[in-house]
Short mmCIF file of C-alpha atoms in Angstrom, two decimals:
data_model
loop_
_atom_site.label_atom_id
_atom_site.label_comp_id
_atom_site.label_asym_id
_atom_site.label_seq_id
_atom_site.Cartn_x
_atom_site.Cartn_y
_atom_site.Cartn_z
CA UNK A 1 53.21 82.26 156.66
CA UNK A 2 50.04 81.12 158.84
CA UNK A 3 47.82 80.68 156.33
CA UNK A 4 45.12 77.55 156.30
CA UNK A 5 43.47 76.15 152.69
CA UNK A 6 39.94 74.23 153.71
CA UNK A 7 36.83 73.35 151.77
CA UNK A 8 38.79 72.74 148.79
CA UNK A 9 35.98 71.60 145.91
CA UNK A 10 37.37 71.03 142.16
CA UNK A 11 34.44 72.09 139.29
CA UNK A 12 34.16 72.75 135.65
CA UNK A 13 36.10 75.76 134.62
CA UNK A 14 34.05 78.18 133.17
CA UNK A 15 34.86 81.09 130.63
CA UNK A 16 37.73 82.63 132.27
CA UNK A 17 39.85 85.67 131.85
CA UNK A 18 43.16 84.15 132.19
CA UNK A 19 43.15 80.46 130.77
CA UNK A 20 41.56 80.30 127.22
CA UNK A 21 41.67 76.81 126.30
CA UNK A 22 41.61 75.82 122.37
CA UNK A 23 42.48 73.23 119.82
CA UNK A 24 44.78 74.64 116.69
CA UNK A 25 43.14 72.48 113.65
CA UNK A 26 45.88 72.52 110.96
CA UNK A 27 48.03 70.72 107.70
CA UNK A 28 51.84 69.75 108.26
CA UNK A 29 53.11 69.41 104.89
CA UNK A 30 49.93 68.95 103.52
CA UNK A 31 48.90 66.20 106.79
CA UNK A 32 45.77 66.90 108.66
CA UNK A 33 46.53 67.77 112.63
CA UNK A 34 45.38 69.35 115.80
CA UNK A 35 46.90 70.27 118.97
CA UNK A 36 45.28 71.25 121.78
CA UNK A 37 46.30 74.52 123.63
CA UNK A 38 45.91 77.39 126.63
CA UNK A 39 45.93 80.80 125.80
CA UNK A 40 47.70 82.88 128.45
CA UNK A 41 49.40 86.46 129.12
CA UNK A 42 52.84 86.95 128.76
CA UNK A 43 54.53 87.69 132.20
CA UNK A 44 57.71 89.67 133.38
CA UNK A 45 60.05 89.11 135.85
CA UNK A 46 62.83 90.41 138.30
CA UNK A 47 65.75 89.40 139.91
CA UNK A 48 66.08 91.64 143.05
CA UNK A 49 69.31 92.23 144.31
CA UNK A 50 69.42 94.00 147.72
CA UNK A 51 72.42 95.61 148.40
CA UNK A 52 72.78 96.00 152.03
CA UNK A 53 71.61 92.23 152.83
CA UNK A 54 73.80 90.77 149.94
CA UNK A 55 70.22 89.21 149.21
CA UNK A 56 67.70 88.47 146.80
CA UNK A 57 64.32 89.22 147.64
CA UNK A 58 61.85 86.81 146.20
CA UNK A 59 58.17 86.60 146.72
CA UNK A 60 56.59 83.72 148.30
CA UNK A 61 52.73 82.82 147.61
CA UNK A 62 50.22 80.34 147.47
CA UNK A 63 49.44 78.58 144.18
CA UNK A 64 46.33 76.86 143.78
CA UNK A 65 47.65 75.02 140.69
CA UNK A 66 50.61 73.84 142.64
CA UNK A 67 49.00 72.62 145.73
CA UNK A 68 46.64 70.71 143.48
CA UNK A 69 49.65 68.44 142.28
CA UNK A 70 51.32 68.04 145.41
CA UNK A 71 50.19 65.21 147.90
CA UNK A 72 49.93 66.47 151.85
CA UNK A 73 52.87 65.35 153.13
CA UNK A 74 55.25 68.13 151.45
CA UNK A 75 56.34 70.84 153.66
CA UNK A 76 54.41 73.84 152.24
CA UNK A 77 51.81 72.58 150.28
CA UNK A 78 50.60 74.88 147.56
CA UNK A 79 53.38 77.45 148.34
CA UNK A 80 55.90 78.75 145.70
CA UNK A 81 59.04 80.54 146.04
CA UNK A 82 59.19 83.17 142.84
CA UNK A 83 60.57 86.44 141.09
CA UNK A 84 58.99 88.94 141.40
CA UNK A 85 56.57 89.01 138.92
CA UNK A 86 53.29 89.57 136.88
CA UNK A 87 51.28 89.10 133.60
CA UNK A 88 50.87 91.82 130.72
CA UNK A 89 47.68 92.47 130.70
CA UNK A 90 47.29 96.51 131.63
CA UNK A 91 48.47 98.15 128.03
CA UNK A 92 51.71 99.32 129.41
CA UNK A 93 55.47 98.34 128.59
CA UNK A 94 57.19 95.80 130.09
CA UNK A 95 59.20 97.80 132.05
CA UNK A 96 56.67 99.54 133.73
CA UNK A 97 54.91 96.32 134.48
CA UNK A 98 57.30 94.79 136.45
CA UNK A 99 58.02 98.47 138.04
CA UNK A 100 54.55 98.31 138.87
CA UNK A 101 54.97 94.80 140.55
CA UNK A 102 57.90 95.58 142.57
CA UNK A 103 56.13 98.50 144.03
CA UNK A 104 52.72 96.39 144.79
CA UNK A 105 54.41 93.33 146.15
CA UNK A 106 57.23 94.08 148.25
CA UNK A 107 57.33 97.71 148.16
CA UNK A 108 60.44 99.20 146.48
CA UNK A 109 60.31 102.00 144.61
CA UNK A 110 62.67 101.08 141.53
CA UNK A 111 63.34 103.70 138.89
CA UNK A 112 65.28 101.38 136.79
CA UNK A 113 65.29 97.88 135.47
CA UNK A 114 67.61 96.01 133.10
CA UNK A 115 66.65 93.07 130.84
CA UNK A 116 68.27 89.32 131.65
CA UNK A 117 66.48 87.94 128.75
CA UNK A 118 63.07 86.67 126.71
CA UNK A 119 62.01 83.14 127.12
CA UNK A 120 59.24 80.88 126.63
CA UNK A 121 57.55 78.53 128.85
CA UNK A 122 55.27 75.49 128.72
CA UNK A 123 56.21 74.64 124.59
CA UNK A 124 53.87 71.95 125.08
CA UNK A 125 50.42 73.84 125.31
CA UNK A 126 50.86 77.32 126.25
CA UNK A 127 53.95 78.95 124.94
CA UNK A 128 53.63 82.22 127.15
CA UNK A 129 56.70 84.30 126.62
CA UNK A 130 58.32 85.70 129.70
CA UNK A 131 60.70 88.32 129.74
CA UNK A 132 63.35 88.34 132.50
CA UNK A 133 64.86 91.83 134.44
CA UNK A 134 67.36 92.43 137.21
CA UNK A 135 67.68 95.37 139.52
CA UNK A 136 69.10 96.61 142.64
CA UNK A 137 67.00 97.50 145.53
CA UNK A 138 68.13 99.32 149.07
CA UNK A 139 66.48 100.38 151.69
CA UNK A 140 66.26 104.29 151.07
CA UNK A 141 63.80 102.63 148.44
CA UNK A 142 61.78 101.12 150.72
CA UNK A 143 57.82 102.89 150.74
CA UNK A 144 55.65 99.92 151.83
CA UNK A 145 55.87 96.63 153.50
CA UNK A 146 54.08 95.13 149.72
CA UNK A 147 52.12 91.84 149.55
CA UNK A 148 50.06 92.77 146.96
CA UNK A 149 46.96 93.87 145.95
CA UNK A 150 43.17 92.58 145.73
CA UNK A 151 43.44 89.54 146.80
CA UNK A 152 47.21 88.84 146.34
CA UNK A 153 49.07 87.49 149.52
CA UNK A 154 52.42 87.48 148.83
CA UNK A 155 55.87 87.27 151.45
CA UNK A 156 58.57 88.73 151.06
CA UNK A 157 61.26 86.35 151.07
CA UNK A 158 65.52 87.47 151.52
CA UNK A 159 67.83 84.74 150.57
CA UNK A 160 71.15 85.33 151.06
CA UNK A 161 73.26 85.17 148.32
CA UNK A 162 75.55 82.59 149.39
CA UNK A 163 72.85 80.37 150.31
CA UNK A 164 70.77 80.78 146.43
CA UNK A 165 72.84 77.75 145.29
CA UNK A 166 71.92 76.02 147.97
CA UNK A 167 68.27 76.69 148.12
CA UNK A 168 67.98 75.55 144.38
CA UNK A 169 68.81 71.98 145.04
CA UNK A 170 66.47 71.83 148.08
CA UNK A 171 63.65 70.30 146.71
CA UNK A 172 61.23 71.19 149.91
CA UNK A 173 61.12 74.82 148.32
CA UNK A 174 59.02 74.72 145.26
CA UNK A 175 60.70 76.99 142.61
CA UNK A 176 61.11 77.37 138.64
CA UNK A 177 64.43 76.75 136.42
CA UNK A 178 64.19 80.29 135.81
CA UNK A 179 64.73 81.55 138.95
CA UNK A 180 68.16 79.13 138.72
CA UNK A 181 69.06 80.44 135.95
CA UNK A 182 69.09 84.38 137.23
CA UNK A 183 71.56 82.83 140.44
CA UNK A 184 73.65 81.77 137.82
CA UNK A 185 73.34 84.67 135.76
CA UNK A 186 74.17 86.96 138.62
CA UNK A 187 77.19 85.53 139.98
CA UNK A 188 78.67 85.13 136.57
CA UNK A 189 78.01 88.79 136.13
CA UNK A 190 79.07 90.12 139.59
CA UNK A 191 81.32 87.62 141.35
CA UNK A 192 84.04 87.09 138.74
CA UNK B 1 63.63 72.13 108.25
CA UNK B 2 60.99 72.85 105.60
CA UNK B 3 58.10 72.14 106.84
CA UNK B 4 54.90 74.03 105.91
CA UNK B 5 51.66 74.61 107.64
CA UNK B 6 48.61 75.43 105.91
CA UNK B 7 44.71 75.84 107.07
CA UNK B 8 45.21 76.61 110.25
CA UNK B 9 41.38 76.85 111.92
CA UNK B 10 41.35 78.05 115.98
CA UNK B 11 38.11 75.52 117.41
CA UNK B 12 36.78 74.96 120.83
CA UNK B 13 38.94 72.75 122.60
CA UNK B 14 36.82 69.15 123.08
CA UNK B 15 37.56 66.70 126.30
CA UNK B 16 41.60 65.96 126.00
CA UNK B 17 43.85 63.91 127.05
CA UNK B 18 46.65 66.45 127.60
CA UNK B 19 44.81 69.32 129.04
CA UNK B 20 42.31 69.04 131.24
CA UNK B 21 41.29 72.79 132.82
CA UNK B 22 39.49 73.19 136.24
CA UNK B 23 38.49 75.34 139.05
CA UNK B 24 39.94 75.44 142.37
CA UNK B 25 37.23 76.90 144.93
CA UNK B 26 38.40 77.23 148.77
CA UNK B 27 38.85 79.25 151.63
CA UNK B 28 41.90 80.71 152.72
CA UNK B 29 41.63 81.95 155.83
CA UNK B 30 38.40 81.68 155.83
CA UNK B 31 37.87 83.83 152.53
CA UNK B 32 36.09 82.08 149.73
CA UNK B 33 38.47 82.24 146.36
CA UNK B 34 38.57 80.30 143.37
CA UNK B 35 41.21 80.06 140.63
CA UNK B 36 41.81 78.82 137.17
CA UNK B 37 44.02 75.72 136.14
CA UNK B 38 44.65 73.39 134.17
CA UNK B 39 45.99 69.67 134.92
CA UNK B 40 49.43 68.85 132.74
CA UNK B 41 51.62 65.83 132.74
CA UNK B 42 54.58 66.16 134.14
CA UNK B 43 57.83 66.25 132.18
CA UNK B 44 61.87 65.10 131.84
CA UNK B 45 63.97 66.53 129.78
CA UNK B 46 68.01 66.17 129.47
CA UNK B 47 70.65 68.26 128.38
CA UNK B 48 73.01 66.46 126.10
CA UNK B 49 76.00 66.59 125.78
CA UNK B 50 78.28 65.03 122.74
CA UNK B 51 81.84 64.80 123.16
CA UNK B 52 82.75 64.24 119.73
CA UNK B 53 81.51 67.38 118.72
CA UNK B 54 81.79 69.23 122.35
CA UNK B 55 78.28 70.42 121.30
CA UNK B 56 74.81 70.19 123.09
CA UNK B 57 72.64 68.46 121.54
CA UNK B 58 69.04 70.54 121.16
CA UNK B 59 65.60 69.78 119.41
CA UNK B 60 63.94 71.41 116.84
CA UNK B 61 60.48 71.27 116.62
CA UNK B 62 57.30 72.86 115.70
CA UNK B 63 55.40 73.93 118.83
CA UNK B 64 51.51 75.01 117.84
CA UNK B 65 51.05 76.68 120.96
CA UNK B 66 53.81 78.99 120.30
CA UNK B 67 52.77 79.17 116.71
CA UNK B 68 49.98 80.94 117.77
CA UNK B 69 51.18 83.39 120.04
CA UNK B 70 53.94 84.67 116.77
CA UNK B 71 53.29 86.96 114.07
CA UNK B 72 54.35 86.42 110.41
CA UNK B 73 56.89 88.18 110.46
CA UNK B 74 59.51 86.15 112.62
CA UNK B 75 61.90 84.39 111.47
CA UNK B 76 60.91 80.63 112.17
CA UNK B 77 57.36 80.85 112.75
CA UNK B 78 56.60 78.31 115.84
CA UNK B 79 59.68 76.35 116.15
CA UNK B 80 61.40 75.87 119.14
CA UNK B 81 65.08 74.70 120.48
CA UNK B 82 64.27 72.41 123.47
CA UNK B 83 66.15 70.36 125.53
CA UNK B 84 65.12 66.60 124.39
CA UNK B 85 62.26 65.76 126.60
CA UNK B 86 59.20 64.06 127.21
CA UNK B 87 56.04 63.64 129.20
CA UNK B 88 55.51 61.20 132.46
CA UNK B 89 52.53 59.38 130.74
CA UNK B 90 53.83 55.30 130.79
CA UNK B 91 54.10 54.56 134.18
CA UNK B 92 57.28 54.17 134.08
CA UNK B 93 60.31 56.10 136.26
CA UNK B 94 61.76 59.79 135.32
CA UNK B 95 64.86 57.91 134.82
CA UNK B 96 63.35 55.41 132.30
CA UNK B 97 61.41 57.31 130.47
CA UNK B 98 63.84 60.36 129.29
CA UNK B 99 66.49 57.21 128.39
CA UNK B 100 63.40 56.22 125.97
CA UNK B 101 62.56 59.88 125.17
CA UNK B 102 66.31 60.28 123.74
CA UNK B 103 66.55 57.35 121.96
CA UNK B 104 62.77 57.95 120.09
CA UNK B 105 64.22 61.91 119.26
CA UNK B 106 67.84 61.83 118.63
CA UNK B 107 68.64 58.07 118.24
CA UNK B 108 71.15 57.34 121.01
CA UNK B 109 71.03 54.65 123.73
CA UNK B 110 71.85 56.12 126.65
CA UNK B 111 72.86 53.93 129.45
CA UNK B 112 72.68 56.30 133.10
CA UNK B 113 71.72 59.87 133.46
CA UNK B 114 72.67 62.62 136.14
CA UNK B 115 69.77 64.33 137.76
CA UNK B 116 70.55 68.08 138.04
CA UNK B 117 67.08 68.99 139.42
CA UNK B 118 63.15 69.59 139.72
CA UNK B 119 61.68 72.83 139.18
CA UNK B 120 58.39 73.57 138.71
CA UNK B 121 56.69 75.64 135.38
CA UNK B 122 53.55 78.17 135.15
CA UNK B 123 52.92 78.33 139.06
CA UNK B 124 49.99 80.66 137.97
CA UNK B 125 47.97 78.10 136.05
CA UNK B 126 49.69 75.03 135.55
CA UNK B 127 52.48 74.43 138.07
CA UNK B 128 53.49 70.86 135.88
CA UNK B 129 57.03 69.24 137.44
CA UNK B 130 59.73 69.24 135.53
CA UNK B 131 62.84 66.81 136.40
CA UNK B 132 65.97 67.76 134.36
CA UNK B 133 68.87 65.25 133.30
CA UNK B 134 71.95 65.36 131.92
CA UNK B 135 74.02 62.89 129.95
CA UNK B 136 77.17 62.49 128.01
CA UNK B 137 76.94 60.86 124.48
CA UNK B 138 78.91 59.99 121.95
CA UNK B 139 79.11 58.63 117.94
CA UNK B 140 79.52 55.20 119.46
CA UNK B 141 75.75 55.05 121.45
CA UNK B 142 74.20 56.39 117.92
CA UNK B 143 71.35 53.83 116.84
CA UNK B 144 69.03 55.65 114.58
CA UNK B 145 68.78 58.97 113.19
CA UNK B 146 65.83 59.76 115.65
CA UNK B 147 63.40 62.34 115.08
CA UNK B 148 60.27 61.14 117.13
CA UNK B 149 57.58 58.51 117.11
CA UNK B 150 53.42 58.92 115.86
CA UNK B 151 53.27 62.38 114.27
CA UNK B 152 56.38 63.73 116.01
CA UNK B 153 59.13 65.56 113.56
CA UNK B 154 61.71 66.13 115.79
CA UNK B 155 64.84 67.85 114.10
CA UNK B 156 68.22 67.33 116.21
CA UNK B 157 70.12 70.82 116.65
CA UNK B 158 73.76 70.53 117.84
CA UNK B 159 74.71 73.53 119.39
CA UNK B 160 78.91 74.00 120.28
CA UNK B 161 79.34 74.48 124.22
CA UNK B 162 81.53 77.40 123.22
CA UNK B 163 78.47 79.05 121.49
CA UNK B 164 75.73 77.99 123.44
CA UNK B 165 75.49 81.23 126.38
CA UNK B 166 75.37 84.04 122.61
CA UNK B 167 72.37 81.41 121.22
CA UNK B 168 70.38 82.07 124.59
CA UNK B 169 70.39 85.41 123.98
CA UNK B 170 69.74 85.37 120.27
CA UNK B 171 65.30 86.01 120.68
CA UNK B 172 65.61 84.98 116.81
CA UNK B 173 65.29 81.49 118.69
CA UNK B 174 62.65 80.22 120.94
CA UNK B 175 63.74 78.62 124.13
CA UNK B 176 63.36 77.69 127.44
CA UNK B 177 65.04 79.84 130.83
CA UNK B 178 65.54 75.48 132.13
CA UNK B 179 67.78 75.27 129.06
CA UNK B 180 69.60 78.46 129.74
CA UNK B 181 70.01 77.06 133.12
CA UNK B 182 71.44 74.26 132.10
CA UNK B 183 74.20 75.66 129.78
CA UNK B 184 75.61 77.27 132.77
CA UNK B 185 74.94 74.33 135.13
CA UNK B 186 77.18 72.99 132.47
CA UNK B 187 80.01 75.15 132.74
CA UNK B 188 79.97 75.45 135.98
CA UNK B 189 80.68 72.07 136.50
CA UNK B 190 82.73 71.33 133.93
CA UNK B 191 84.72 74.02 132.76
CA UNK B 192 86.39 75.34 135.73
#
């Protein structure tokens, strides 16, 4: 991915549609408290499995918030290496969220999706609850080359599944515990 | 645990020390974009293992942030089962700081700990580090009951290995995919 971050300027949030900061003002066994707190959506994922490469397609992006924390002298700066993924926020189900996102950023059709698991992330101050899926992807379902939409840039990215273990302990790619946990979860399920 | 929480009042979040949100403006590729963040610590955590009891040993705590996201009607209203963990706030090493974390929550002195890995959390708005541990205890390294320093009430939660892979996918409890990770990181190593 050729892509070059300049001009970079860090300001006062302002109202925003996706980060709603607050502080929860409240009595532990009768002790005055307060924590302070982000409101966020809920997200979905998949684990892509694609049968004829014996490889799981993840997406690779750039993530402001990530290249933020990282100094310049890592390999990617600001890039991620992810499921599949997006936040609730249209009114529909789960499922057809993260149908939706398969379709709009790598471009599989998939008529089917089946759950891994519901987790939460970030205890600390935001709590969002993710729900995990898996599904299997060929090329017969195949309709667009994906990356997105609006503004979204997003790679697709095959990694061999002999290699996932691998590319978990590599700490030049930029990934979540999540993601290591689906590896795991997969070969348990499949390669027994 | 009976703990109760009472008067809970949502306010404005003021300046803080643990969340500070911002705005990334820049250009990729030339584009002008801006997105929403905020600026975390970043955190260790450990996965615990007691050979006495071949258990895990967990956390319990109450998390506000997930507090608020719940409704009523589950069945422990913002707790959480972490891995024992902490933030990088003292200047201090990963290495030294979760050996301090686990004796302040769960009262052992821990001597070395095995890195398993860094992932990274929330690329979308947060994208904090997280380093993850693991160590082997026992009844002899036991110093104090634990349960947290300041305001912390930190409940220890010891989970049996040959449980541990039905809890994660009991969504009665609120956890972490790192911890789910870890359980089979676990057995992957050890019980082959």
């Amino acid at each position: 991915m050729d892509t070059t971050i300049k001009n970079v300027k860090i300001t006062k949030m302002p109202e925003s549609n996706f980060i709603k900061p607050f502080r929860m003002e409240f009595e532990r066994d009768g002790k005055a408290m307060h924590w302070d707190c982000v409101k966020v959506h809920d997200s979905v994922s998949v684990l892509l499995y694609h049968e004829e490469k014996e490889a799981f397609l993840l997406v690779k992006q750039f993530r402001p918030a990530v290249w933020c924390r990282q100094k310049e002298d890592v390999l990617e700066r600001g890039f991620t290496y992810e499921l599949c993924a997006g936040i609730l926020d249209k009114g529909i189900s789960e499922e057809e969220t993260i149908i939706e996102e398969i379709y709009e950023e790598v471009g599989y059709k998939v008529e089917n999706v089946v759950k891994i698991g519901s987790f939460y992330s970030s205890f600390g101050f935001a709590g969002g609850k993710q729900t995990i899926f898996y599904a299997k992807i060929n090329e017969s379902m195949k309709k667009w080359k994906g990356g997105g939409i609006d503004n979204e840039q997003i790679e697709p990215f095959y990694l061999l599944v002999k290699d996932a273990m691998k590319f978990v302990y590599d700490e030049n790619y930029v990934k979540a515990a999540s993601m290591a946990y689906c590896f795991m979860w997969f070969n348990e399920r499949f390669k027994k």
